[in-house]
XYZ file of C-alpha atoms in Angstrom:
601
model
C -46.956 -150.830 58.069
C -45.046 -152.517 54.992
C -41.640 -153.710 55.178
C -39.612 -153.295 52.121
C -36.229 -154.866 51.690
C -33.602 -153.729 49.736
C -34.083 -155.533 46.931
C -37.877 -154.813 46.185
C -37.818 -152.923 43.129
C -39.950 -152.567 40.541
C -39.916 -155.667 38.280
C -42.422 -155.282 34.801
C -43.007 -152.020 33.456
C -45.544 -150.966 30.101
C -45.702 -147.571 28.510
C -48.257 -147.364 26.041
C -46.350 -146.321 22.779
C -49.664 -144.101 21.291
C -49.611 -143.335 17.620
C -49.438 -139.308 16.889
C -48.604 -139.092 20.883
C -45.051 -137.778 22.225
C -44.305 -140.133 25.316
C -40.527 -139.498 25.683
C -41.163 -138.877 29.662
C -43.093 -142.242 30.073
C -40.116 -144.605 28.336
C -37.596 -142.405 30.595
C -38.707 -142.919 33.343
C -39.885 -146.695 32.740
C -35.899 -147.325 32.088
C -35.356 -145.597 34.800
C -37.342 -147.559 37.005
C -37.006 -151.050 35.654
C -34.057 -151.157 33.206
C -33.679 -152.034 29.567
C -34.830 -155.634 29.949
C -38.070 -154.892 32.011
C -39.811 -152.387 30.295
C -42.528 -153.257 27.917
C -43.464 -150.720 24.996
C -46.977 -151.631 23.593
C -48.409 -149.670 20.657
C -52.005 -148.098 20.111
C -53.684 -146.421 17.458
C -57.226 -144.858 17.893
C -59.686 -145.160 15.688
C -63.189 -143.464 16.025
C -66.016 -145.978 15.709
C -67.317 -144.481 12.667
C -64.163 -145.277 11.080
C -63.310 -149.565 9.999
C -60.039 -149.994 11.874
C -58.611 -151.689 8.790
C -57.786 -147.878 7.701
C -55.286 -147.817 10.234
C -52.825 -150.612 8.726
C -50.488 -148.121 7.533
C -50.363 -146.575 10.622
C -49.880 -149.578 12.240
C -46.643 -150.587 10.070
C -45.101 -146.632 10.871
C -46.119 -147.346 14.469
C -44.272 -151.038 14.397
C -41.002 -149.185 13.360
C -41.096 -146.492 15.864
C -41.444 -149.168 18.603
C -38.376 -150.510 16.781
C -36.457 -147.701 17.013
C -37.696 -147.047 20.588
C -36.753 -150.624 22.046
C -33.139 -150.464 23.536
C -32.836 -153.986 24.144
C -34.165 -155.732 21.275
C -36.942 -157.653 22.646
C -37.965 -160.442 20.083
C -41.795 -159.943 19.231
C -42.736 -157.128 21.416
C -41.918 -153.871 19.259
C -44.439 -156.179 16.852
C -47.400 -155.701 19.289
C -49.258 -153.251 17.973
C -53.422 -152.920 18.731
C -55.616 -150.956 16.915
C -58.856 -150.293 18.686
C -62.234 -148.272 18.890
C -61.566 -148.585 23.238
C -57.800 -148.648 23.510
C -58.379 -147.757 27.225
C -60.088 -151.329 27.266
C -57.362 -152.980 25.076
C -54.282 -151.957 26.959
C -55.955 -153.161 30.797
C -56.354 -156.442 28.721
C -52.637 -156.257 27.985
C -51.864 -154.871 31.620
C -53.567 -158.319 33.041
C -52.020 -160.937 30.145
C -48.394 -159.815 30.374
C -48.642 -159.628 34.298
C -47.856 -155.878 34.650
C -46.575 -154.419 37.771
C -46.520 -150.445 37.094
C -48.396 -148.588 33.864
C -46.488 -145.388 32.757
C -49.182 -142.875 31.464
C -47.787 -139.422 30.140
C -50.111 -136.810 31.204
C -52.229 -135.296 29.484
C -51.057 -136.855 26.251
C -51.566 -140.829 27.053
C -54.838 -139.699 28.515
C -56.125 -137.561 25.057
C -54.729 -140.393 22.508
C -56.354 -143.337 25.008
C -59.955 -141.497 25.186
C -59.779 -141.779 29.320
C -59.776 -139.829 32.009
C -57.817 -140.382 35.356
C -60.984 -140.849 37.041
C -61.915 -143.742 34.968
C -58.170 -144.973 34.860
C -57.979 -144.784 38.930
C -61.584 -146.292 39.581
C -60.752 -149.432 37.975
C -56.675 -149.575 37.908
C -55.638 -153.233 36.405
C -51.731 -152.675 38.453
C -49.981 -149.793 39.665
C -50.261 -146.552 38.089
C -47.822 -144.005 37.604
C -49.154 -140.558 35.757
C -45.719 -138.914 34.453
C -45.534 -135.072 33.571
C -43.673 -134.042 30.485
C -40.577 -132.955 32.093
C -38.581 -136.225 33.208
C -35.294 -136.482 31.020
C -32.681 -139.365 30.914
C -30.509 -138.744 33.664
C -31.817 -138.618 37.041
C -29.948 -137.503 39.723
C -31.670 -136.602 42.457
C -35.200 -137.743 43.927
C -37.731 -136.149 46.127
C -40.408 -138.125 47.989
C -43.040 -136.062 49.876
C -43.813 -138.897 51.953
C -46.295 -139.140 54.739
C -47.705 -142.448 55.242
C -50.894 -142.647 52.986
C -51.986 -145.965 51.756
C -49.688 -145.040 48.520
C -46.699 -144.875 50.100
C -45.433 -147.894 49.882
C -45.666 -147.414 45.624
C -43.598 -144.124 45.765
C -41.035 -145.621 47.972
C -40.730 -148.816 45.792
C -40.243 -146.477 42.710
C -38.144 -144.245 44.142
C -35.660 -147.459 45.337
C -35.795 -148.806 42.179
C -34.737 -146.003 40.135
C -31.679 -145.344 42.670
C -31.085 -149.144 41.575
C -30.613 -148.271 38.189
C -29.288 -145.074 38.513
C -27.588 -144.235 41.989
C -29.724 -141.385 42.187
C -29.875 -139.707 45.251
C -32.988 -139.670 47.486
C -34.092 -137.452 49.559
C -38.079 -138.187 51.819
C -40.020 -135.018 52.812
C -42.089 -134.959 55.371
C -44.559 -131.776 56.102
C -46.715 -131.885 59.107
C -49.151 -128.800 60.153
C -48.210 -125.998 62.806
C -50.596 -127.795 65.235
C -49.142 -131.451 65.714
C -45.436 -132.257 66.493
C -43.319 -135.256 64.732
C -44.150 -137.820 67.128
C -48.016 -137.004 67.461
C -48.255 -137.167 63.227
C -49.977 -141.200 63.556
C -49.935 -141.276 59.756
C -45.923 -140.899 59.344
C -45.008 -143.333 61.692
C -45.371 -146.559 59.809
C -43.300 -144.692 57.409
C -40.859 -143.295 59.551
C -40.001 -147.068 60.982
C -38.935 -147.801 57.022
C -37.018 -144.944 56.344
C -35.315 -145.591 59.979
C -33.956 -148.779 57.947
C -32.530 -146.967 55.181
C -29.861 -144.821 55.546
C -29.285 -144.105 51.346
C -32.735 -142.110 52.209
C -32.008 -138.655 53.127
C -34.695 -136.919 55.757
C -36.029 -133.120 54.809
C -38.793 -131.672 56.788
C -41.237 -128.811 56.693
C -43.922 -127.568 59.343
C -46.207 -125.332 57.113
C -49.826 -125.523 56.608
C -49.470 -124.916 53.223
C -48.520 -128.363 51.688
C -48.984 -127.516 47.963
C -46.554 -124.398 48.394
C -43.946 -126.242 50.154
C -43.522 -129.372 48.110
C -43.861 -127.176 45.093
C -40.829 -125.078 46.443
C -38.747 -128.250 47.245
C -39.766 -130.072 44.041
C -37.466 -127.222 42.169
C -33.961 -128.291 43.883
C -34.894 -132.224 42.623
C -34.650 -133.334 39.370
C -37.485 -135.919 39.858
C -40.461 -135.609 42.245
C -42.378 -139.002 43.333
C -45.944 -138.437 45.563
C -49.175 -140.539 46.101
C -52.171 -139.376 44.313
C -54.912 -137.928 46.812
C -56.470 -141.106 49.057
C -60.887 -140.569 48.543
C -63.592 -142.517 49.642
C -64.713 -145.485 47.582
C -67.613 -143.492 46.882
C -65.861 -140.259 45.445
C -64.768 -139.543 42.141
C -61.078 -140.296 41.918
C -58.640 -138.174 41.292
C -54.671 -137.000 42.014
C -55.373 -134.557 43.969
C -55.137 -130.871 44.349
C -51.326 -130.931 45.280
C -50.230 -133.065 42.793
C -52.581 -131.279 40.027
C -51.003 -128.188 40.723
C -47.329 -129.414 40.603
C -47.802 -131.871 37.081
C -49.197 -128.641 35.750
C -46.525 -126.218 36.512
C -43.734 -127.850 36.959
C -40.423 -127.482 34.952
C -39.184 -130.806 36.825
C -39.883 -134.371 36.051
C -43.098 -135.262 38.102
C -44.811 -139.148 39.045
C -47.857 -139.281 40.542
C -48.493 -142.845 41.681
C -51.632 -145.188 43.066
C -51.918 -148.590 43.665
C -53.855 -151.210 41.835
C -57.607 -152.023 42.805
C -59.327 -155.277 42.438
C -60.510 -155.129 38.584
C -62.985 -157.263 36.681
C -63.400 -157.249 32.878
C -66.237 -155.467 31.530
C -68.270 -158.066 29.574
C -68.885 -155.497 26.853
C -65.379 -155.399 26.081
C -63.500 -156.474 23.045
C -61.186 -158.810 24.732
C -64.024 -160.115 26.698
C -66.365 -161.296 24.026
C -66.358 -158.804 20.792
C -69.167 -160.576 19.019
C -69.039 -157.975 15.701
C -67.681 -159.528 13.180
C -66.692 -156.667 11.134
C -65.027 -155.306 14.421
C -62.816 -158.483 14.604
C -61.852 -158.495 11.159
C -60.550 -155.066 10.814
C -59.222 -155.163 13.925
C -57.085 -158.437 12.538
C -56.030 -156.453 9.389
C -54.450 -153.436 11.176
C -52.678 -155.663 13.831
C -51.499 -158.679 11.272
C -50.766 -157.080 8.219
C -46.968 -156.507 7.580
C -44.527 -155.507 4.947
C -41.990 -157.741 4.113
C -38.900 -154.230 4.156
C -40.207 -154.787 7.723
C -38.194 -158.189 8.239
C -34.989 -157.073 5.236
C -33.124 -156.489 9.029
C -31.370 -160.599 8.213
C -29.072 -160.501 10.753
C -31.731 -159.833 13.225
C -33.642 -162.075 12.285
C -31.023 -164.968 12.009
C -30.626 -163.765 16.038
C -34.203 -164.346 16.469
C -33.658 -167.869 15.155
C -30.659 -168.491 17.315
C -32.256 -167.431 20.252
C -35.580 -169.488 19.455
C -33.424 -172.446 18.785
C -35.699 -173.019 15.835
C -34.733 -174.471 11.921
C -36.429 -173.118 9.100
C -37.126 -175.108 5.692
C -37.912 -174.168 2.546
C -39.722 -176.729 0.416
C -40.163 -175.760 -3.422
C -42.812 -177.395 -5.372
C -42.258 -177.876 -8.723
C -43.764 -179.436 -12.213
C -42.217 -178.167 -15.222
C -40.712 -174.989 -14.482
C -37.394 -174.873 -16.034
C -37.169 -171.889 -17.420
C -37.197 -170.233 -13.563
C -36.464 -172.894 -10.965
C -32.815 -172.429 -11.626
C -32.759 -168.831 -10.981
C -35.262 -169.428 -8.025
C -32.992 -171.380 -5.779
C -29.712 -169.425 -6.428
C -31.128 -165.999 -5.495
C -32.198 -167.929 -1.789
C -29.797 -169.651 -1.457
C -27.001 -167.369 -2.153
C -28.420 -164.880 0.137
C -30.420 -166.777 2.801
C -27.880 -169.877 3.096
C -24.746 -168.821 2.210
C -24.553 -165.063 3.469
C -27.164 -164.858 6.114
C -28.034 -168.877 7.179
C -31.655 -168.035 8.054
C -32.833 -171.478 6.056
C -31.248 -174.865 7.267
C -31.980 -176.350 4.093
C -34.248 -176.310 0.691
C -35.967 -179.100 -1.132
C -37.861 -179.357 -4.398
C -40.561 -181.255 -4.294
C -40.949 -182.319 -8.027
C -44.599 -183.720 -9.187
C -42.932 -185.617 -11.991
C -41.838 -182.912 -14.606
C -41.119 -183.418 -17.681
C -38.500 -180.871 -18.392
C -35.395 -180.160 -16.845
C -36.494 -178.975 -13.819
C -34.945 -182.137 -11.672
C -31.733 -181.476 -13.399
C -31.630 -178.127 -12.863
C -32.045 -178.058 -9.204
C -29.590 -181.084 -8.532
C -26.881 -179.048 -10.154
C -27.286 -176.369 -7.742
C -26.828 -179.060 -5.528
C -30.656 -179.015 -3.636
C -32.442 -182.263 -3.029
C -34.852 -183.173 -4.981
C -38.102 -185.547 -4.745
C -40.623 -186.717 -6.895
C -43.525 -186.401 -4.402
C -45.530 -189.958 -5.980
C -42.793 -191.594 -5.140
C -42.474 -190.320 -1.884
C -44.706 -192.407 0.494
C -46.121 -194.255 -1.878
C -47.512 -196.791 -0.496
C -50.551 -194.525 0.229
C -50.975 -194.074 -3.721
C -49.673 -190.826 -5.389
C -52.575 -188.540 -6.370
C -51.981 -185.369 -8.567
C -51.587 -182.034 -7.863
C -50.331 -179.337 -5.755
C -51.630 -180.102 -2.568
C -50.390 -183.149 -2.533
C -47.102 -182.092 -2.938
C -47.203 -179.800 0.290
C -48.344 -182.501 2.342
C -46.148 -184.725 1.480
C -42.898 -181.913 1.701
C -44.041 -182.350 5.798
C -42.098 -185.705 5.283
C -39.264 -184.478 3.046
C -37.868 -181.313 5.734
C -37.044 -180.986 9.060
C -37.437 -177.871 9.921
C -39.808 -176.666 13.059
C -40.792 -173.654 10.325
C -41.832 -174.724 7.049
C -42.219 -172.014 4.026
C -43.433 -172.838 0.301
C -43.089 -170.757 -2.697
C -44.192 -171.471 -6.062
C -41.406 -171.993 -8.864
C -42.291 -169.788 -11.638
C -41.868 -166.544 -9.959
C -40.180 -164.574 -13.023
C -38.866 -161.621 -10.260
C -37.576 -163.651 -7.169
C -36.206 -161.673 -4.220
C -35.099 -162.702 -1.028
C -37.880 -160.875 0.565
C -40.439 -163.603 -0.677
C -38.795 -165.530 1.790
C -37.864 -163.632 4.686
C -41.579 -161.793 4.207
C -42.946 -165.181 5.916
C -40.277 -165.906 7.955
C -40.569 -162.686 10.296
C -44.210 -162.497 11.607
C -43.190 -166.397 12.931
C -39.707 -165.139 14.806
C -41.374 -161.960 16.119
C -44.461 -163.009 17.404
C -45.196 -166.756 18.700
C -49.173 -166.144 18.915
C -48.749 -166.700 15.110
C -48.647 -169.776 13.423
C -49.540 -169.220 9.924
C -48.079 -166.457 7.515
C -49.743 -166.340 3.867
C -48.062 -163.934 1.569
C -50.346 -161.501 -0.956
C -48.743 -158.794 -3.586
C -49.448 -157.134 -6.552
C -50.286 -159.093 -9.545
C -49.627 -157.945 -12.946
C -51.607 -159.496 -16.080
C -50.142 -159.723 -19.130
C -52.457 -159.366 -22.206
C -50.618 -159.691 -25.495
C -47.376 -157.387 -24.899
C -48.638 -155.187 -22.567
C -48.804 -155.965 -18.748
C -52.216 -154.602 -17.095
C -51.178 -153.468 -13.066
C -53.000 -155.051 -10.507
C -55.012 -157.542 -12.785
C -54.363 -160.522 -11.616
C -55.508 -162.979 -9.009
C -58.506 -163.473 -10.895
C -60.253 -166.463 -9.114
C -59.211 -165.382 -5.881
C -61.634 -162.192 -6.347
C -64.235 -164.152 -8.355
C -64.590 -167.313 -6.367
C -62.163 -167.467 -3.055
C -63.213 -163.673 -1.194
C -66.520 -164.201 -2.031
C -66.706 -167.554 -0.443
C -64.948 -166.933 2.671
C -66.988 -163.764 3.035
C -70.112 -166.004 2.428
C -69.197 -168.596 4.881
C -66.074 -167.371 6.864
C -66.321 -163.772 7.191
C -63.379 -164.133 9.725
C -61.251 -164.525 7.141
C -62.690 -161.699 4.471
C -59.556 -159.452 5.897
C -57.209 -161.899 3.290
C -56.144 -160.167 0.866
C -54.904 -163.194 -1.203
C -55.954 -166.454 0.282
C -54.930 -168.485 -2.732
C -51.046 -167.180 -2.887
C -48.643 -170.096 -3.492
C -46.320 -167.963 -1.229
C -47.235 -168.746 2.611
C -45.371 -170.818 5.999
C -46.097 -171.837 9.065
C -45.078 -173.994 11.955
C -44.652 -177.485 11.502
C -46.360 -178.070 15.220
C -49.363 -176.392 13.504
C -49.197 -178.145 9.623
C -48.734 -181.183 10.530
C -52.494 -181.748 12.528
C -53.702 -180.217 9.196
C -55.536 -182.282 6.296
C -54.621 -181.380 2.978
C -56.608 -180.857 0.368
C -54.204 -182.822 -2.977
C -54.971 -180.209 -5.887
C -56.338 -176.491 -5.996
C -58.326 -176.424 -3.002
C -55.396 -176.884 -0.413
C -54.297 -173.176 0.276
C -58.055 -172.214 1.158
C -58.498 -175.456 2.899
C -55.382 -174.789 5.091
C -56.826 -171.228 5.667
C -60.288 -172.667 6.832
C -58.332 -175.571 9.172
C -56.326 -172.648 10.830
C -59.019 -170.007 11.525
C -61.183 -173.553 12.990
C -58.565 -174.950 15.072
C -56.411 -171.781 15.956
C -57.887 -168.775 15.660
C -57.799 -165.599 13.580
C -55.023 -164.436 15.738
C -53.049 -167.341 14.858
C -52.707 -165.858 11.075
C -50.847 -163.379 9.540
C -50.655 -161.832 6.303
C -47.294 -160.544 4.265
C -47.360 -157.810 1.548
C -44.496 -159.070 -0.702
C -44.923 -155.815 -3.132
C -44.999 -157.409 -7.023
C -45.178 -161.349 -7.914
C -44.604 -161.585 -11.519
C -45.270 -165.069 -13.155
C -47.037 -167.179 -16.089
C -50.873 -166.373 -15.790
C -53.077 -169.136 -16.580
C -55.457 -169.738 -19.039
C -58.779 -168.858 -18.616
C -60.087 -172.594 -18.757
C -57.550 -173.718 -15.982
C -59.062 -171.045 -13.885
C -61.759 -172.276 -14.533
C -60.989 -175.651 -12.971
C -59.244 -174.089 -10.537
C -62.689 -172.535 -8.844
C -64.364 -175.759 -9.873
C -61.907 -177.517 -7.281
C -61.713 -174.692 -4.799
C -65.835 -174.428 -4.300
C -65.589 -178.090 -3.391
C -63.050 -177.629 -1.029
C -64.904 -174.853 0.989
C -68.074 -177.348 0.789
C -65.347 -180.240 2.419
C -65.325 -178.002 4.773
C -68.830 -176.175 5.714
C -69.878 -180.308 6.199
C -67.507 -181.038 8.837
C -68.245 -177.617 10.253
C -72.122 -178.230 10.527
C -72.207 -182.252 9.980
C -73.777 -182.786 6.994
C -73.123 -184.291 4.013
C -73.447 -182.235 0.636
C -70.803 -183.786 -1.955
C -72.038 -186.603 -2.171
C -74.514 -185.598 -4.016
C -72.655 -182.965 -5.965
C -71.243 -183.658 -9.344
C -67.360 -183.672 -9.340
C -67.246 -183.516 -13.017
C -67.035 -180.539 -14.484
C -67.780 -179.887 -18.727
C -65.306 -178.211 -20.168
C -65.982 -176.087 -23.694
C -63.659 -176.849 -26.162
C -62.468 -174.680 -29.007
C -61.224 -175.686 -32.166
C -60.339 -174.253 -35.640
C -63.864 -174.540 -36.966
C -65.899 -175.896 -34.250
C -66.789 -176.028 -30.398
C -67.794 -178.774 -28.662
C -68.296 -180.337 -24.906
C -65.668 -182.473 -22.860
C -66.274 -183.962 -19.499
C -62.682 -183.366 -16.982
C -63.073 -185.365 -13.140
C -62.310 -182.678 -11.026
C -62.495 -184.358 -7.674
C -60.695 -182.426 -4.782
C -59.526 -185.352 -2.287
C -58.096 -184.751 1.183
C -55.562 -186.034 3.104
C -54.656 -186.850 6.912
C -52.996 -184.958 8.773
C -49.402 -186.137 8.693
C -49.452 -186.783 12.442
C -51.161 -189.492 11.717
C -48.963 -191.119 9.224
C -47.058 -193.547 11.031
C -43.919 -193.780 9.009
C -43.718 -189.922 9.737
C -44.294 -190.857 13.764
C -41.161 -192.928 13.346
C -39.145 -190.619 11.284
């Protein structure tokens, strides 16, 4: 039989947090079991299969806070996990096996409804401990009872029972009920049992002769606040089940109930998600509803300046800049006032400057940020216009192990633009790449027209990536200026020097990374100078040869080459309109890994 010390208590426990499920029992008795720092919440959402699951991203954000709220240690990233899923039975074993869990708290018959399982499917195929909770198990615990006998989930019951007098110095009392027809010593099955509860005196002994078991530990389960049993032992080749004891008691009881079984070997069906989901459309939307997030999600800055802390990580903010005057100022006084001087979240800001010919160097000196002009910043490698190269070289300029860009002209800066990308990176370290996307108003004449904007990313970017990446058709705004990552991450990337480098970054990631690896950030309204048509137009020029960069390393052929890179602009004048030719060659740079003054830095 098993020996159990003392000190074997329960160490990892998960309750499912299930969206439009009450689960109050399950997170009760998980703390009561493993403590504040042990227990895992995970949340769910259902969606049929004729629904896309990217309808559930609202849910998902609602479901994010709850988990929030629910947490009572603060746990980093975890009240961020949320999966959305067509099989969330399938998704949550996945879960069970990655985060190494040793007992699953299911709320019966709720978890079992919102999950679309059934105990026999949930016992045939257990991926660790189960523990089936009734509705009825409160916060304080005071008493235990454990109709014990010596089945082959004993052991489970015990070890549950133990722990939660660990946490709670409830009392515990075992229960032993043999038939009229056998005495103590001749019951085979309780004696394994018996030589463990020999070696614990906390455990107090009760004992019933009756051949009517489900009447009897019904009866004693009403002096006991909590009631801990196996779940019926059946032949492999039965249909599993809890058994007509325990059915009877979860269903009627007024008193907190745990029915418990043991974990059976487990192998992944191939047709799961997690095991190879080879729908495309399936993965995307299943992306959107998980990594989608709302930047009043992160405004908590204190908690996430303890996220920092505790990460031991520095954050930079680089600002690139070419004649923006007129907002730059007000730009880097808003973050800085509130993200430096009142909550320290950023260890320093830099503007990298691409040679303006305003006061925007001036301006940004005086407010005491440093400032470079980014062709004179490695320059031995040649200084090449544009924005792109302006990121790449910022990699040099900061320090920071997070690195976050925003454009200058934003007319209505807020913190949140900031802190938006900063909180998918604290809360969850799967991610490595944030991109922000918001509302865009255009302003024609006097009037601004809501939700207008962003007019090559929906003529030329989407349809592109859903063309040629359809991984990436769940990005809302691939081209925002507004986006961070990790430096570990950006600097393997290439960059792409003018238009073409946010969708070139966004290709690199999903490549080398993953999908999982990026997040996006709704940053509610961006208001700023829209460009002319004709410098959109160059803009799409640059950005289609920037996706073809990248479909010829992807399949190893060579296209540009033979493209034209110049592009003939129409020209309008007073009384006349004519043709003019404009280079628009997108180049690429290293990775700055590779740069060996940045090695040495």
């Amino acid at each position: 039989m098993f020996p159990i010390p003392k000190n074997a208590f329960i160490a990892k426990v998960l309750v499912p947090v299930v969206y439009g499920c009450e689960q109050k029992s399950a997170i009760h008795a998980a703390h009561a079991i493993a403590g504040d720092e042990n227990v895992l919440l995970s949340g769910f959402i259902y969606v049929a299969n004729d629904l896309s699951l990217s309808t559930a991203a609202v849910d998902a954000r609602k479901l994010r806070q709850t988990l929030k709220k629910l947490y009572k240690v603060k746990r980093g990233d975890k009240w961020a996990q949320v999966t959305v899923s067509h099989n969330p039975w399938e998704d949550l074993v996945n879960i069970v096996k990655r985060e190494d869990i040793d007992l699953l708290l299911l709320e019966w018959p709720c978890h079992f409804e919102a999950l679309k399982t059934s105990v026999a499917e949930i016992f045939s195929q257990a991926p660790c401990n189960i523990a089936i909770v009734n509705q009825h198990i409160g916060s304080n615990i005071r008493d235990i009872l454990l109709p014990i006998r010596g089945g082959p989930y004993a052991e489970l019951s015990l070890r549950i029972a133990l722990s939660i007098r660990n946490t709670s110095s409830a009392e515990i009392s075992s229960l032993h009920i043999f038939p009229n027809n056998i005495t103590r010593d001749q019951d085979v099955a309780f004696k394994g049992v018996n030589r463990v509860l020999k070696s614990l005196p906390e455990i107090k002994w009760e004992e019933v002769v009756t051949d009517n078991p489900i009447n009897a530990v019904f009866e004693a389960a009403k002096k006991h606040d909590l009631l801990i049993m196996g779940a019926s032992a059946r032949p492999v080749d039965e249909v599993p089940s809890i058994g007509p004891v325990a059915e009877k008691i979860m269903q009627e009881s007024q008193h907190g109930v745990i029915v418990v079984k043991t974990k059976l070997p487990y192998e992944v069906n191939p047709a799961s998600e997690e095991a190879g989901q080879t729908a495309i459309s399936v993965l995307v939307d299943k992306w959107f509803a998980e990594n989608t997030f709302h930047a009043d999600e992160f405004a908590d800055l204190k908690y996430l300046l303890s996220l920092k802390e505790k990460q031991n990580l520095t954050i930079s903010l680089a600002l690139p800049a070419l004649n923006e005057e007129q907002t730059v100022g007000k730009v880097i006084r808003t973050i800085k006032n509130v993200l430096m001087k009142r909550i320290p979240l950023l260890d320093e800001i830099v503007l990298i400057d691409s040679n303006s010919t305003d006061r925007t160097r001036q301006i940004a000196k005086k407010i005491d940020v440093p400032v470079y002009i980014h062709q004179e910043v490695l320059s031995q490698y040649g200084a090449r216009k544009g924005k792109g190269e302006a990121l790449w070289k910022s990699l040099y300029c900061t320090r920071g192990d997070i690195i976050i860009w925003i454009d200058t002209d934003i007319v209505n800066i807020h913190p949140r633009f900031i802190y938006g990308l900063i909180g998918p990176l604290l809360l969850r370290p799967e991610i490595d790449f944030v991109k922000g996307f918001y509302r865009r108003p255009l302003k024609v004449g006097n009037k601004m027209q809501a939700g207008s904007g962003g007019r090559v990313t929906e003529l030329t970017a989407r349809p592109l990536l859903n063309l040629f990446y359809p991984e990436l058709s769940g990005m809302i705004q691939p081209l925002s200026g507004e986006y961070g990552g990790r430096r570990k991450v950006l600097e393997q990337m290439p960059f792409f020097s003018g238009y073409g480098v946010e969708i070139g970054l966004l290709i690199d990631m999903l490549e080398k990374f993953g999908l999982r690896s990026i997040a996006q950030v709704d940053l509610q309204e961006r208001i700023h100078h829209n460009q002319p048509l004709e410098a959109l137009g160059k803009m799409s020029f640059a950005i289609i040869q920037a996706v073809i960069r990248k479909l010829e390393g992807k399949y190893g052929q060579s296209m540009l080459e033979n493209i034209n890179k110049t592009m003939k602009m129409i020209r309008h004048e007073q009384d006349r309109f004519f043709l003019d030719i404009e280079e628009i060659a997108e180049g690429e740079r290293p990775p700055m890994i590779e740069i060996s003054e940045y090695q040495q830095r």
